[in-house]
CSV table of C-alpha atoms in Angstrom, one decimal:
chain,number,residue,atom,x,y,z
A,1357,UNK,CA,-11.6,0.0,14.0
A,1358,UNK,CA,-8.1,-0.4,12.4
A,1359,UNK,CA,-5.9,2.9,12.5
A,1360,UNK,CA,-2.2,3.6,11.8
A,1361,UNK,CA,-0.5,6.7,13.0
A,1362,UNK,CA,2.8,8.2,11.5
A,1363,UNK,CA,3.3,11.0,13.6
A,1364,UNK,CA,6.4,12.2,11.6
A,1365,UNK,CA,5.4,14.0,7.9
A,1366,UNK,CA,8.6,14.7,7.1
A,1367,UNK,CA,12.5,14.1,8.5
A,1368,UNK,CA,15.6,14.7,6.9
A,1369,UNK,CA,19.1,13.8,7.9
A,1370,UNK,CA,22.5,14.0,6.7
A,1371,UNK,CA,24.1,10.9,4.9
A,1372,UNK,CA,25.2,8.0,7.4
A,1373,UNK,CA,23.0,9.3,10.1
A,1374,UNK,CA,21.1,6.9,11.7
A,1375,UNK,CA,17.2,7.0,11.1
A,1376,UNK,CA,14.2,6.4,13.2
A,1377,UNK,CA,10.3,6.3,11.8
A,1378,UNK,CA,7.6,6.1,14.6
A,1379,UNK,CA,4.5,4.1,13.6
A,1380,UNK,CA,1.8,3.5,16.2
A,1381,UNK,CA,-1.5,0.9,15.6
A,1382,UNK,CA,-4.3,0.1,16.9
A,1383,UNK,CA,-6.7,-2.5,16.5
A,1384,UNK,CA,-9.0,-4.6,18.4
A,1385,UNK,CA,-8.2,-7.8,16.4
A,1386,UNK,CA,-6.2,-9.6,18.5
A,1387,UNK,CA,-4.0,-11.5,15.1
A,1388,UNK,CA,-2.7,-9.2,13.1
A,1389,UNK,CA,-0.1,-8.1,10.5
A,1390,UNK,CA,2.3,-4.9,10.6
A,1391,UNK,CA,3.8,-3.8,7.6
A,1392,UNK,CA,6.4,-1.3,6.1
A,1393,UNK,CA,6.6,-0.3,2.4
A,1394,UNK,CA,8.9,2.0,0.9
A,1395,UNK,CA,7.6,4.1,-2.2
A,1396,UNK,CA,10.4,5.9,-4.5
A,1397,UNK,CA,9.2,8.9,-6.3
A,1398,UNK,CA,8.5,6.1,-9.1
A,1399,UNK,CA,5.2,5.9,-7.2
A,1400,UNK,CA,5.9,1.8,-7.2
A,1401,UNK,CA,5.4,0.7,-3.7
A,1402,UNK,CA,8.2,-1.8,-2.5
A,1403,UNK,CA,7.2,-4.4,0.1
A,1404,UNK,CA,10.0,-4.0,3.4
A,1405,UNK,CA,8.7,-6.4,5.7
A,1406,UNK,CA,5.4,-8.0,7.1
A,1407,UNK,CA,5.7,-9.2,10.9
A,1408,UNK,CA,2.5,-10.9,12.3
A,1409,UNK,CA,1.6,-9.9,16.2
A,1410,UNK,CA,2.9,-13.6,17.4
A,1411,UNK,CA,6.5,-12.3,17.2
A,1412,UNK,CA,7.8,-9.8,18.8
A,1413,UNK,CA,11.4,-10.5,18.2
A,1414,UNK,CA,12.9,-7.3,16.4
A,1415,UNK,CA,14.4,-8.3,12.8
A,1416,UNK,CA,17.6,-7.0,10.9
A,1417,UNK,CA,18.3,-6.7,7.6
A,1418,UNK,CA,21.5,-5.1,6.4
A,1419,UNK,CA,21.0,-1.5,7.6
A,1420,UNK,CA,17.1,-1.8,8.0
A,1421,UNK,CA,16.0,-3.2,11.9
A,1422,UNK,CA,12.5,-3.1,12.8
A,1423,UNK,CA,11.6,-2.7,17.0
A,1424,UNK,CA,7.8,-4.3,17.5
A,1425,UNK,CA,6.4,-3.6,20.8
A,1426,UNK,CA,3.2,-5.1,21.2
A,1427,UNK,CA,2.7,-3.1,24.6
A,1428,UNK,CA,3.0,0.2,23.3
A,1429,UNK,CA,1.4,-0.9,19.9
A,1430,UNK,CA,4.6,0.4,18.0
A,1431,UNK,CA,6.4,-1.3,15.1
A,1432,UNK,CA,9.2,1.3,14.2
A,1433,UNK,CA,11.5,1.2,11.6
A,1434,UNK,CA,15.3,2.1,11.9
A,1435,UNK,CA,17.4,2.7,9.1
A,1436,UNK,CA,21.4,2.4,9.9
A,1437,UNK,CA,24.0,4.5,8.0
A,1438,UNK,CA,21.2,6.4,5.6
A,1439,UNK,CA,22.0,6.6,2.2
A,1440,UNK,CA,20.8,8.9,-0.1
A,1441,UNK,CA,19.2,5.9,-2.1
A,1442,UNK,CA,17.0,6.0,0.8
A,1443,UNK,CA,15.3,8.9,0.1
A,1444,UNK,CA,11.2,7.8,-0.2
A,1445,UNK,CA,7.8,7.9,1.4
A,1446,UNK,CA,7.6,5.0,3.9
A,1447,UNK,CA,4.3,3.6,4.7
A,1448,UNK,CA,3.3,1.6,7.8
A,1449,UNK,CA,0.8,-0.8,7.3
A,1450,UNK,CA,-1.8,-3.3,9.4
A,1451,UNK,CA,-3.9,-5.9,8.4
A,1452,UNK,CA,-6.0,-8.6,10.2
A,1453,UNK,CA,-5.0,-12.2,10.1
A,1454,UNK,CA,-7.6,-12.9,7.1
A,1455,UNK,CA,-6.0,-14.0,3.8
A,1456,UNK,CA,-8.4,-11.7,2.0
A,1457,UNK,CA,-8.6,-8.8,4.4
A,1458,UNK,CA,-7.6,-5.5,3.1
A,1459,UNK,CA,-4.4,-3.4,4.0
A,1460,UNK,CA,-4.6,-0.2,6.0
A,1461,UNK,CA,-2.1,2.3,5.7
A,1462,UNK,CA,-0.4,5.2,7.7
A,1463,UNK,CA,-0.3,8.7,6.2
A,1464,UNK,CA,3.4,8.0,5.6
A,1465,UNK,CA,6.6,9.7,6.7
A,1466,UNK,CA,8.6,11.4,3.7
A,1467,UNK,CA,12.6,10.8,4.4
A,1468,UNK,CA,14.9,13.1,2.8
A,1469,UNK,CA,18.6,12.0,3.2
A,1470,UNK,CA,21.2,14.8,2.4
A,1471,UNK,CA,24.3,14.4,0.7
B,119,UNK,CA,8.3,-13.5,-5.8
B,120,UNK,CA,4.8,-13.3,-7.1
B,121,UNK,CA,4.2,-10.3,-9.8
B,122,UNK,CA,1.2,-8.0,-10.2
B,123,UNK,CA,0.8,-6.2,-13.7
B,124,UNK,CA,-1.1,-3.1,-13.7
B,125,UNK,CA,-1.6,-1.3,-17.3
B,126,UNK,CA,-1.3,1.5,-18.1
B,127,UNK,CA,1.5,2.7,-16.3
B,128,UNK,CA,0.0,6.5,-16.9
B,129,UNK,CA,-2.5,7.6,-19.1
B,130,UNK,CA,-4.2,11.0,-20.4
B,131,UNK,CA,-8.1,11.6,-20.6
B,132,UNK,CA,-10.3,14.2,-21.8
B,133,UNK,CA,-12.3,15.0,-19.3
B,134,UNK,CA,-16.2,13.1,-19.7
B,135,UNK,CA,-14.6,10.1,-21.0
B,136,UNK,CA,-14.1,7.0,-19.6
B,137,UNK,CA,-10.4,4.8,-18.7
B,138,UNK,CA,-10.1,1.2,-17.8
B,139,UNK,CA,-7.1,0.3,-15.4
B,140,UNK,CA,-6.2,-3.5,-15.6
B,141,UNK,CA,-4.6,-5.6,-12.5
B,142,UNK,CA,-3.3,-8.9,-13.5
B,143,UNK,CA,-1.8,-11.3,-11.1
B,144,UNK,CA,1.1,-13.1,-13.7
B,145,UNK,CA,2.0,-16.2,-11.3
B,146,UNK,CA,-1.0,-17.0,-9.2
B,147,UNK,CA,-4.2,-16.9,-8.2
B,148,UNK,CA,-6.1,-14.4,-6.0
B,149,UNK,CA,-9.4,-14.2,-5.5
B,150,UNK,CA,-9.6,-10.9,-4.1
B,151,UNK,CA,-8.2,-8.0,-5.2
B,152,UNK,CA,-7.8,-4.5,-3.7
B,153,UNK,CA,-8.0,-0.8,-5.6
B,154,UNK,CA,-6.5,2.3,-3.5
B,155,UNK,CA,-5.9,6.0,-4.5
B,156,UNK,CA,-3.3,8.0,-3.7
B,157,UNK,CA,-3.2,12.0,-4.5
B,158,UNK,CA,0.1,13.8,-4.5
B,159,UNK,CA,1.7,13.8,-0.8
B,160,UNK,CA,-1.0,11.7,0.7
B,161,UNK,CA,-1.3,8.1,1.7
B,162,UNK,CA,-2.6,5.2,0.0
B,163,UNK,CA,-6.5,5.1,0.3
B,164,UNK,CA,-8.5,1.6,0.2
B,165,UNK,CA,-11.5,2.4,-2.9
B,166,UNK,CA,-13.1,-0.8,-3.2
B,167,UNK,CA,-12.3,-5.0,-2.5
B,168,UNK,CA,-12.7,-6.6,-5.4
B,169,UNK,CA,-14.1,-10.4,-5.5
B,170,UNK,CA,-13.8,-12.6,-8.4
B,171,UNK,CA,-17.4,-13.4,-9.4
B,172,UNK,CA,-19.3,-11.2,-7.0
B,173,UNK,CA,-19.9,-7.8,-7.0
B,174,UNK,CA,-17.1,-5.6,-5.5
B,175,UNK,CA,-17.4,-3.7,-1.7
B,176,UNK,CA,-17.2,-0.2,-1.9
B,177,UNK,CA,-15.4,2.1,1.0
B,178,UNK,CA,-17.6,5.0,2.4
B,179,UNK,CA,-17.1,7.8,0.1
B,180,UNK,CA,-16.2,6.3,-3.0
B,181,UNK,CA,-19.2,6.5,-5.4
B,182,UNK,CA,-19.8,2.8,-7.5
B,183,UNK,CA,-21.5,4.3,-10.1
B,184,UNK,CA,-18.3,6.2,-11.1
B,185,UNK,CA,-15.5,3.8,-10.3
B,186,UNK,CA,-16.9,0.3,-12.1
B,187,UNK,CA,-15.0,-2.8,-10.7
B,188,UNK,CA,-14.7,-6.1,-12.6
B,189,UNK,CA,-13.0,-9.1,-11.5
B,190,UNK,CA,-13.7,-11.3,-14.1
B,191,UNK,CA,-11.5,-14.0,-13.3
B,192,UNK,CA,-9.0,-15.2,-10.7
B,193,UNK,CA,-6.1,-13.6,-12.0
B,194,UNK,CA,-7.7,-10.0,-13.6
B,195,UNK,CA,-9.6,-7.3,-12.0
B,196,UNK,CA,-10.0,-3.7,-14.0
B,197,UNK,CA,-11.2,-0.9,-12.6
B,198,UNK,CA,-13.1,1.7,-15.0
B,199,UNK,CA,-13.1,5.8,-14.4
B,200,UNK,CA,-16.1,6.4,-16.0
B,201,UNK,CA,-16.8,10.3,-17.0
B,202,UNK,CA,-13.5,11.3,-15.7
B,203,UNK,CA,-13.3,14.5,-14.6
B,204,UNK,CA,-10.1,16.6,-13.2
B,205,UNK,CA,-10.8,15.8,-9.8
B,206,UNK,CA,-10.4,12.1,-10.4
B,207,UNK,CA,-6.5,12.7,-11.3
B,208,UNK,CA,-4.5,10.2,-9.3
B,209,UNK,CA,-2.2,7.6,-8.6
B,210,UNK,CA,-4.5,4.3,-8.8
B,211,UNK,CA,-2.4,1.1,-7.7
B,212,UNK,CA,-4.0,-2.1,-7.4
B,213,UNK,CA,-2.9,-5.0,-5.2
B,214,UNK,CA,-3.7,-8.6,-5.2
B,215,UNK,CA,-3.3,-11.6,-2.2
B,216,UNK,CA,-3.0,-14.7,-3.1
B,217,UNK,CA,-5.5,-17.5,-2.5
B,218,UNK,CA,-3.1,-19.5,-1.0
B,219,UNK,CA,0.5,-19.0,0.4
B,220,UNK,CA,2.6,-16.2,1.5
B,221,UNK,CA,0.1,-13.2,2.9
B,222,UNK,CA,1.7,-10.3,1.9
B,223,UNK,CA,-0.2,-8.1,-1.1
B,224,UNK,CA,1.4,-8.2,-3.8
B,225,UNK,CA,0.5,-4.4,-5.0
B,226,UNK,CA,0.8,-3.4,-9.2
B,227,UNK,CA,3.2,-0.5,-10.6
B,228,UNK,CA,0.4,1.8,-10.2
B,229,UNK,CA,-1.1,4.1,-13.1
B,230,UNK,CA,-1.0,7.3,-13.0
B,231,UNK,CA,-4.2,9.4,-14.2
B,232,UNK,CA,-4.6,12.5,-15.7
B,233,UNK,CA,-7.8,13.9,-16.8
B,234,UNK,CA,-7.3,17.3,-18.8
């Protein structure tokens, strides 16, 4: 069975800080893809990244890095310099390989960024 | 990148009657479709895959007979709250992948129920 653990409920940090959210898998499938989404209190999910389990090379994007280790079946998410913009519910994510296999998510970690 | 509709945005029902949630995929094709719950501070909660042209799979839990999917074509799939009662007040947010292409879901606006 597919599972995705977000251990944190809720963090909040001062503006600039630097930001980590933990999100542990597992999954027997041995393809895969990881996932992050970020959902404003608009409700509208916005897609952050998709990596599949073939690469393991961590990826930057402005403030936002991403660390995927397949041994410890972690793909944690790293926010640089918070802003309060910021502030949201981000989800981790897993699917299998299958273009028509369904999504699961994490219970989500709400993020808080003070002024 | 690709766009999924979902209308209404928010709607509120008397409680007994029936809504109809449409998820429209605007610039391609997806054969299966993908309707998930969410209730206030919780996560995102798979209901049913929807299939164009066959009937639609149902997680544990989630009663059929209550939540009518229809995925009529390659590019719609509605979801119907039939008898709505309080309980059933949610966030409802559709996603769609495509057929071919990028495998990311594409996931709607979400619509926001409220059954009074």
């Amino acid at each position: 069975a597919q599972k995705v653990t977000q251990a944190q409920t809720e963090i909040s940090v001062v503006e600039k800080e630097d930001v980590t959210l933990d999100c542990v898998y597992e999954t027997r499938d041995t393809t895969y893809y990881l996932f992050w989404y970020k959902q404003p209190p608009s409700g509208e999910l916005v897609f952050l990244i998709r990596r599949n389990s073939f690469d393991e090379q961590n990826e930057i994007s402005g403030r936002y890095s991403w660390n995927f280790q397949k041994s410890t079946s972690s793909f944690n998410f790293t926010i640089t310099a918070s802003q309060v913009v910021d502030s949201a519910v981000y989800f981790c994510a897993l699917s299998d390989y299958s273009s028509a296999s369904k999504i699961i998510f994490g219970s989500g970690t709400r993020l808080s960024i003070r002024p | 990148g690709a766009v999924v509709s979902q209308h209404p945005s928010w709607v509120i029902c008397k409680s007994g009657t029936s809504v109809k949630i449409e998820c429209r995929s605007l610039d391609f094709q997806a054969t299966t479709m993908f309707w998930y719950r969410q209730f206030p501070k919780q996560s995102l909660m798979l209901m049913a895959t929807s299939k164009e042209g066959s009937k639609a799979t149902y997680e544990q839990g989630v009663e059929k007979d209550k939540f009518l999917i229809n995925h009529a074509s390659l590019t719609l799939s509605t979801l119907t709250v039939t008898s709505a009662h309080p309980e059933d007040s949610s966030f409802y947010i559709c996603s769609a992948r495509p057929r071919q292409g990028p495998t990311e879901a594409f996931f709607g606006q979400g619509t926001r129920l409220t059954v009074v």
